[in-house]
mmCIF file of C-alpha atoms and ligand atoms in Angstrom:
data_model
loop_
_atom_site.group_PDB
_atom_site.id
_atom_site.type_symbol
_atom_site.label_atom_id
_atom_site.label_comp_id
_atom_site.label_asym_id
_atom_site.label_seq_id
_atom_site.Cartn_x
_atom_site.Cartn_y
_atom_site.Cartn_z
ATOM 1 C CA UNK A 3 170.117 -84.307 51.457
ATOM 2 C CA UNK A 4 166.352 -84.420 51.576
ATOM 3 C CA UNK A 5 164.914 -85.403 48.239
ATOM 4 C CA UNK A 6 161.262 -85.324 49.235
ATOM 5 C CA UNK A 7 160.585 -82.082 47.355
ATOM 6 C CA UNK A 8 162.341 -83.240 44.216
ATOM 7 C CA UNK A 9 160.430 -86.518 44.239
ATOM 8 C CA UNK A 10 157.218 -84.588 44.682
ATOM 9 C CA UNK A 11 158.187 -82.454 41.718
ATOM 10 C CA UNK A 12 158.916 -85.546 39.659
ATOM 11 C CA UNK A 13 155.567 -87.050 40.570
ATOM 12 C CA UNK A 14 153.769 -84.053 39.072
ATOM 13 C CA UNK A 15 156.206 -83.877 36.192
ATOM 14 C CA UNK A 16 155.254 -87.449 35.309
ATOM 15 C CA UNK A 17 151.840 -86.186 34.255
ATOM 16 C CA UNK A 18 153.447 -83.625 31.970
ATOM 17 C CA UNK A 19 155.761 -86.253 30.544
ATOM 18 C CA UNK A 20 152.820 -88.502 29.821
ATOM 19 C CA UNK A 21 151.033 -85.767 27.885
ATOM 20 C CA UNK A 22 154.175 -84.967 25.924
ATOM 21 C CA UNK A 23 154.581 -88.632 25.062
ATOM 22 C CA UNK A 24 150.991 -88.825 23.982
ATOM 23 C CA UNK A 25 151.481 -85.880 21.634
ATOM 24 C CA UNK A 26 154.720 -87.154 20.124
ATOM 25 C CA UNK A 27 153.424 -90.665 19.646
ATOM 26 C CA UNK A 28 150.206 -89.454 18.041
ATOM 27 C CA UNK A 29 149.357 -91.649 15.033
ATOM 28 C CA UNK A 30 148.584 -88.441 13.140
ATOM 29 C CA UNK A 31 152.139 -87.326 13.633
ATOM 30 C CA UNK A 32 153.477 -90.556 12.193
ATOM 31 C CA UNK A 33 151.065 -90.339 9.298
ATOM 32 C CA UNK A 34 151.979 -86.686 8.678
ATOM 33 C CA UNK A 35 155.654 -87.636 8.460
ATOM 34 C CA UNK A 36 154.889 -90.396 5.996
ATOM 35 C CA UNK A 37 152.803 -88.038 3.870
ATOM 36 C CA UNK A 38 155.478 -85.359 3.889
ATOM 37 C CA UNK A 39 157.916 -87.991 2.623
ATOM 38 C CA UNK A 40 155.500 -89.019 -0.108
ATOM 39 C CA UNK A 41 154.958 -85.423 -1.208
ATOM 40 C CA UNK A 42 158.696 -84.880 -1.371
ATOM 41 C CA UNK A 43 159.149 -87.988 -3.484
ATOM 42 C CA UNK A 44 156.395 -86.878 -5.850
ATOM 43 C CA UNK A 45 158.018 -83.482 -6.162
ATOM 44 C CA UNK A 46 161.359 -85.021 -7.060
ATOM 45 C CA UNK A 47 159.644 -87.270 -9.598
ATOM 46 C CA UNK A 48 157.931 -84.234 -11.170
ATOM 47 C CA UNK A 49 161.241 -82.461 -11.603
ATOM 48 C CA UNK A 50 162.705 -85.584 -13.138
ATOM 49 C CA UNK A 51 159.805 -85.849 -15.595
ATOM 50 C CA UNK A 52 160.067 -82.191 -16.466
ATOM 51 C CA UNK A 53 163.731 -82.619 -17.371
ATOM 52 C CA UNK A 54 162.896 -85.696 -19.385
ATOM 53 C CA UNK A 55 160.151 -83.821 -21.254
ATOM 54 C CA UNK A 56 162.509 -80.945 -22.015
ATOM 55 C CA UNK A 57 165.007 -83.357 -23.495
ATOM 56 C CA UNK A 58 162.395 -85.018 -25.685
ATOM 57 C CA UNK A 59 161.081 -81.620 -26.832
ATOM 58 C CA UNK A 60 164.601 -80.658 -27.816
ATOM 59 C CA UNK A 61 164.870 -83.939 -29.673
ATOM 60 C CA UNK A 62 161.603 -83.181 -31.493
ATOM 61 C CA UNK A 63 162.823 -79.723 -32.505
ATOM 62 C CA UNK A 64 165.953 -81.240 -33.983
ATOM 63 C CA UNK A 65 163.995 -83.920 -35.806
ATOM 64 C CA UNK A 66 161.605 -81.311 -37.209
ATOM 65 C CA UNK A 67 164.467 -79.129 -38.442
ATOM 66 C CA UNK A 68 166.034 -82.182 -40.009
ATOM 67 C CA UNK A 69 162.733 -83.101 -41.626
ATOM 68 C CA UNK A 70 162.258 -79.590 -43.082
ATOM 69 C CA UNK A 71 165.790 -79.689 -44.461
ATOM 70 C CA UNK A 72 165.187 -83.000 -46.216
ATOM 71 C CA UNK A 73 161.792 -81.873 -47.475
ATOM 72 C CA UNK A 74 163.385 -78.762 -48.978
ATOM 73 C CA UNK A 75 166.016 -80.865 -50.717
ATOM 74 C CA UNK A 76 163.326 -83.144 -52.097
ATOM 75 C CA UNK A 77 161.263 -80.188 -53.379
ATOM 76 C CA UNK A 78 164.350 -78.778 -55.073
ATOM 77 C CA UNK A 79 165.095 -82.127 -56.598
ATOM 78 C CA UNK A 80 161.567 -82.562 -57.941
ATOM 79 C CA UNK A 81 161.726 -79.169 -59.699
ATOM 80 C CA UNK A 82 164.624 -80.330 -61.859
ATOM 81 C CA UNK A 83 163.980 -81.056 -65.519
ATOM 82 C CA UNK A 84 164.795 -84.737 -65.876
ATOM 83 C CA UNK A 85 164.767 -84.607 -69.659
ATOM 84 C CA UNK A 86 168.037 -82.729 -69.671
ATOM 85 C CA UNK A 87 169.782 -85.291 -67.440
ATOM 86 C CA UNK A 88 172.388 -87.643 -68.755
ATOM 87 C CA UNK A 89 171.991 -91.272 -67.813
ATOM 88 C CA UNK A 90 174.657 -90.916 -65.178
ATOM 89 C CA UNK A 91 173.005 -87.858 -63.707
ATOM 90 C CA UNK A 92 169.669 -89.611 -63.702
ATOM 91 C CA UNK A 93 171.223 -92.450 -61.815
ATOM 92 C CA UNK A 94 172.618 -90.255 -59.057
ATOM 93 C CA UNK A 95 169.333 -88.327 -59.026
ATOM 94 C CA UNK A 96 167.407 -91.522 -58.318
ATOM 95 C CA UNK A 97 169.822 -92.570 -55.604
ATOM 96 C CA UNK A 98 169.641 -89.182 -53.931
ATOM 97 C CA UNK A 99 165.858 -89.053 -54.158
ATOM 98 C CA UNK A 100 165.407 -92.464 -52.604
ATOM 99 C CA UNK A 101 167.904 -91.584 -49.903
ATOM 100 C CA UNK A 102 165.975 -88.416 -49.038
ATOM 101 C CA UNK A 103 162.678 -90.269 -49.074
ATOM 102 C CA UNK A 104 164.053 -92.897 -46.770
ATOM 103 C CA UNK A 105 165.381 -90.115 -44.508
ATOM 104 C CA UNK A 106 161.970 -88.503 -44.393
ATOM 105 C CA UNK A 107 160.384 -91.817 -43.650
ATOM 106 C CA UNK A 108 162.635 -92.627 -40.709
ATOM 107 C CA UNK A 109 162.407 -89.064 -39.407
ATOM 108 C CA UNK A 110 158.648 -89.341 -39.413
ATOM 109 C CA UNK A 111 158.844 -92.550 -37.443
ATOM 110 C CA UNK A 112 161.201 -90.981 -34.945
ATOM 111 C CA UNK A 113 158.911 -88.009 -34.563
ATOM 112 C CA UNK A 114 156.030 -90.350 -33.890
ATOM 113 C CA UNK A 115 158.044 -92.159 -31.254
ATOM 114 C CA UNK A 116 159.007 -88.873 -29.605
ATOM 115 C CA UNK A 117 155.393 -87.780 -29.568
ATOM 116 C CA UNK A 118 154.497 -91.042 -27.829
ATOM 117 C CA UNK A 119 157.279 -90.419 -25.326
ATOM 118 C CA UNK A 120 155.902 -86.956 -24.583
ATOM 119 C CA UNK A 121 152.445 -88.411 -24.091
ATOM 120 C CA UNK A 122 153.763 -91.012 -21.692
ATOM 121 C CA UNK A 123 155.655 -88.408 -19.729
ATOM 122 C CA UNK A 124 152.581 -86.227 -19.556
ATOM 123 C CA UNK A 125 150.500 -89.146 -18.287
ATOM 124 C CA UNK A 126 153.121 -89.951 -15.688
ATOM 125 C CA UNK A 127 153.328 -86.298 -14.732
ATOM 126 C CA UNK A 128 149.578 -86.071 -14.186
ATOM 127 C CA UNK A 129 149.655 -89.199 -12.079
ATOM 128 C CA UNK A 130 152.497 -87.808 -9.984
ATOM 129 C CA UNK A 131 150.734 -84.482 -9.585
ATOM 130 C CA UNK A 132 147.622 -86.250 -8.360
ATOM 131 C CA UNK A 133 149.724 -88.208 -5.879
ATOM 132 C CA UNK A 134 151.335 -85.015 -4.643
ATOM 133 C CA UNK A 135 148.026 -83.173 -4.292
ATOM 134 C CA UNK A 136 146.548 -86.122 -2.493
ATOM 135 C CA UNK A 137 149.458 -86.367 -0.058
ATOM 136 C CA UNK A 138 149.371 -82.605 0.566
ATOM 137 C CA UNK A 139 145.644 -82.631 1.289
ATOM 138 C CA UNK A 140 145.972 -85.567 3.672
ATOM 139 C CA UNK A 141 148.955 -83.916 5.303
ATOM 140 C CA UNK A 142 146.929 -80.761 5.982
ATOM 141 C CA UNK A 143 144.186 -82.931 7.452
ATOM 142 C CA UNK A 144 146.672 -84.608 9.781
ATOM 143 C CA UNK A 145 148.169 -81.284 10.764
ATOM 144 C CA UNK A 146 144.729 -80.075 11.752
ATOM 145 C CA UNK A 147 144.168 -83.169 13.869
ATOM 146 C CA UNK A 148 147.540 -82.736 15.557
ATOM 147 C CA UNK A 149 146.721 -79.129 16.334
ATOM 148 C CA UNK A 150 143.339 -80.153 17.714
ATOM 149 C CA UNK A 151 144.958 -82.771 19.927
ATOM 150 C CA UNK A 152 147.497 -80.310 21.175
ATOM 151 C CA UNK A 153 144.817 -77.690 21.781
ATOM 152 C CA UNK A 154 142.819 -80.068 23.961
ATOM 153 C CA UNK A 155 145.880 -80.942 26.039
ATOM 154 C CA UNK A 156 147.370 -77.465 26.159
ATOM 155 C CA UNK A 157 145.339 -76.156 29.145
ATOM 156 C CA UNK A 158 146.209 -79.270 31.095
ATOM 157 C CA UNK A 159 149.876 -78.833 30.269
ATOM 158 C CA UNK A 160 149.786 -75.213 31.377
ATOM 159 C CA UNK A 161 148.142 -76.174 34.650
ATOM 160 C CA UNK A 162 150.834 -78.751 35.388
ATOM 161 C CA UNK A 163 153.596 -76.335 34.426
ATOM 162 C CA UNK A 164 152.300 -73.785 36.874
ATOM 163 C CA UNK A 165 152.151 -76.399 39.565
ATOM 164 C CA UNK A 166 155.738 -77.377 38.763
ATOM 165 C CA UNK A 167 156.875 -73.780 38.996
ATOM 166 C CA UNK A 168 155.524 -73.656 42.530
ATOM 167 C CA UNK A 169 157.117 -76.957 43.521
ATOM 168 C CA UNK A 170 160.429 -75.963 42.019
ATOM 169 C CA UNK A 171 160.830 -73.210 44.579
ATOM 170 C CA UNK A 172 161.274 -75.817 47.285
ATOM 171 C CA UNK A 173 163.928 -77.840 45.469
ATOM 172 C CA UNK A 174 167.654 -77.226 45.726
ATOM 173 C CA UNK A 175 168.566 -75.152 42.661
ATOM 174 C CA UNK A 176 171.620 -77.172 41.708
ATOM 175 C CA UNK A 177 169.695 -80.398 41.959
ATOM 176 C CA UNK A 178 166.924 -78.857 39.890
ATOM 177 C CA UNK A 179 169.393 -77.886 37.226
ATOM 178 C CA UNK A 180 170.697 -81.451 37.027
ATOM 179 C CA UNK A 181 167.143 -82.715 36.856
ATOM 180 C CA UNK A 182 166.146 -80.375 34.049
ATOM 181 C CA UNK A 183 169.226 -81.157 32.016
ATOM 182 C CA UNK A 184 168.223 -84.821 31.917
ATOM 183 C CA UNK A 185 164.566 -84.080 31.444
ATOM 184 C CA UNK A 186 165.404 -82.002 28.376
ATOM 185 C CA UNK A 187 167.213 -85.011 26.999
ATOM 186 C CA UNK A 188 163.933 -86.873 27.316
ATOM 187 C CA UNK A 189 165.135 -88.971 30.235
ATOM 188 C CA UNK A 190 162.264 -89.913 32.509
ATOM 189 C CA UNK A 191 161.954 -90.681 35.331
ATOM 190 C CA UNK A 192 165.034 -88.636 36.142
ATOM 191 C CA UNK A 193 165.416 -89.669 39.771
ATOM 192 C CA UNK A 194 165.361 -93.361 40.630
ATOM 193 C CA UNK A 195 166.065 -95.270 43.843
ATOM 194 C CA UNK A 196 169.103 -97.379 44.396
ATOM 195 C CA UNK A 197 168.323 -101.040 44.049
ATOM 196 C CA UNK A 198 169.914 -103.419 46.484
ATOM 197 C CA UNK A 199 173.282 -102.210 47.595
ATOM 198 C CA UNK A 200 174.681 -100.846 44.388
ATOM 199 C CA UNK A 201 172.393 -101.120 41.391
ATOM 200 C CA UNK A 202 170.649 -98.410 39.390
ATOM 201 C CA UNK A 203 166.924 -98.662 40.024
ATOM 202 C CA UNK A 204 166.166 -98.124 36.353
ATOM 203 C CA UNK A 205 168.702 -99.833 34.126
ATOM 204 C CA UNK A 206 169.930 -102.283 36.822
ATOM 205 C CA UNK A 207 173.547 -101.606 36.024
ATOM 206 C CA UNK A 208 176.020 -101.957 38.810
ATOM 207 C CA UNK A 209 177.233 -98.666 40.239
ATOM 208 C CA UNK A 210 180.846 -98.310 41.371
ATOM 209 C CA UNK A 211 181.317 -98.606 45.123
ATOM 210 C CA UNK A 212 183.273 -95.327 45.142
ATOM 211 C CA UNK A 213 180.155 -93.557 43.909
ATOM 212 C CA UNK A 214 177.929 -95.404 46.361
ATOM 213 C CA UNK A 215 180.084 -94.205 49.234
ATOM 214 C CA UNK A 216 179.346 -90.606 48.193
ATOM 215 C CA UNK A 217 175.575 -91.034 48.021
ATOM 216 C CA UNK A 218 174.958 -90.077 51.665
ATOM 217 C CA UNK A 219 176.738 -86.763 51.236
ATOM 218 C CA UNK A 220 175.523 -85.764 47.812
ATOM 219 C CA UNK A 221 172.033 -87.225 48.014
ATOM 220 C CA UNK A 222 172.233 -88.510 44.466
ATOM 221 C CA UNK A 223 174.793 -90.029 42.163
ATOM 222 C CA UNK A 224 174.640 -90.351 38.408
ATOM 223 C CA UNK A 225 174.267 -93.722 36.790
ATOM 224 C CA UNK A 226 176.932 -93.704 34.099
ATOM 225 C CA UNK A 227 174.879 -96.024 31.993
ATOM 226 C CA UNK A 228 171.437 -94.391 31.807
ATOM 227 C CA UNK A 229 172.448 -90.971 33.189
ATOM 228 C CA UNK A 230 169.690 -91.020 35.781
ATOM 229 C CA UNK A 231 170.061 -89.593 39.256
ATOM 230 C CA UNK A 232 170.140 -92.440 41.747
ATOM 231 C CA UNK A 233 169.194 -91.893 45.406
ATOM 232 C CA UNK A 234 169.089 -94.073 48.463
ATOM 233 C CA UNK A 235 165.603 -94.723 49.733
HETATM 234 ZN ZN1 ZN B 324 170.978 -96.526 35.200
#
């Protein structure tokens, strides 16, 4: 089988492959991926902080209710006429009063601590938000650059594609199908010459002699290792 046309096709296709590689390996693309990861992390952190804040707010509500309850008890206690108390009653009054006062005192401290917690969370939240905004903005910038790069190369790609469409007409359709299958899997070059008597010209793996004996009839054989089409020069 004459492979001249297919090799010609591959020669032109190499230019297209090169452009595709250039676009995928663009440093902007790598950077954009990194930034997208960062933004996602920041988003997760924000959610985490929000949950944390909600918990602390709930805590504060409970502490406040507790505080009001104790304050009410204290006010009630202070309204009592101590003169009418027996010694025993006065004793339990004093104990209760000091207990409530100590309650109020520790509740106040806890409330203060919770307020500090909320402040810390808020600070952290603002920091995270800034990080997110920053990553988003940089991501958009990268996206623009990627689009610009692609726009510059697009006409060239189209030109090559048209050329390939013409060349394809002269290649055996079955062979073309095999070629495209590999090309879609990002294998390139697809067609490589046999090296020596029985080695793949790309990965240098030894090809079975049974396959080699078929090469004259079929034109190409598949290297089981790298999946390339191997032909005899
Ligand atoms: Zn191979």
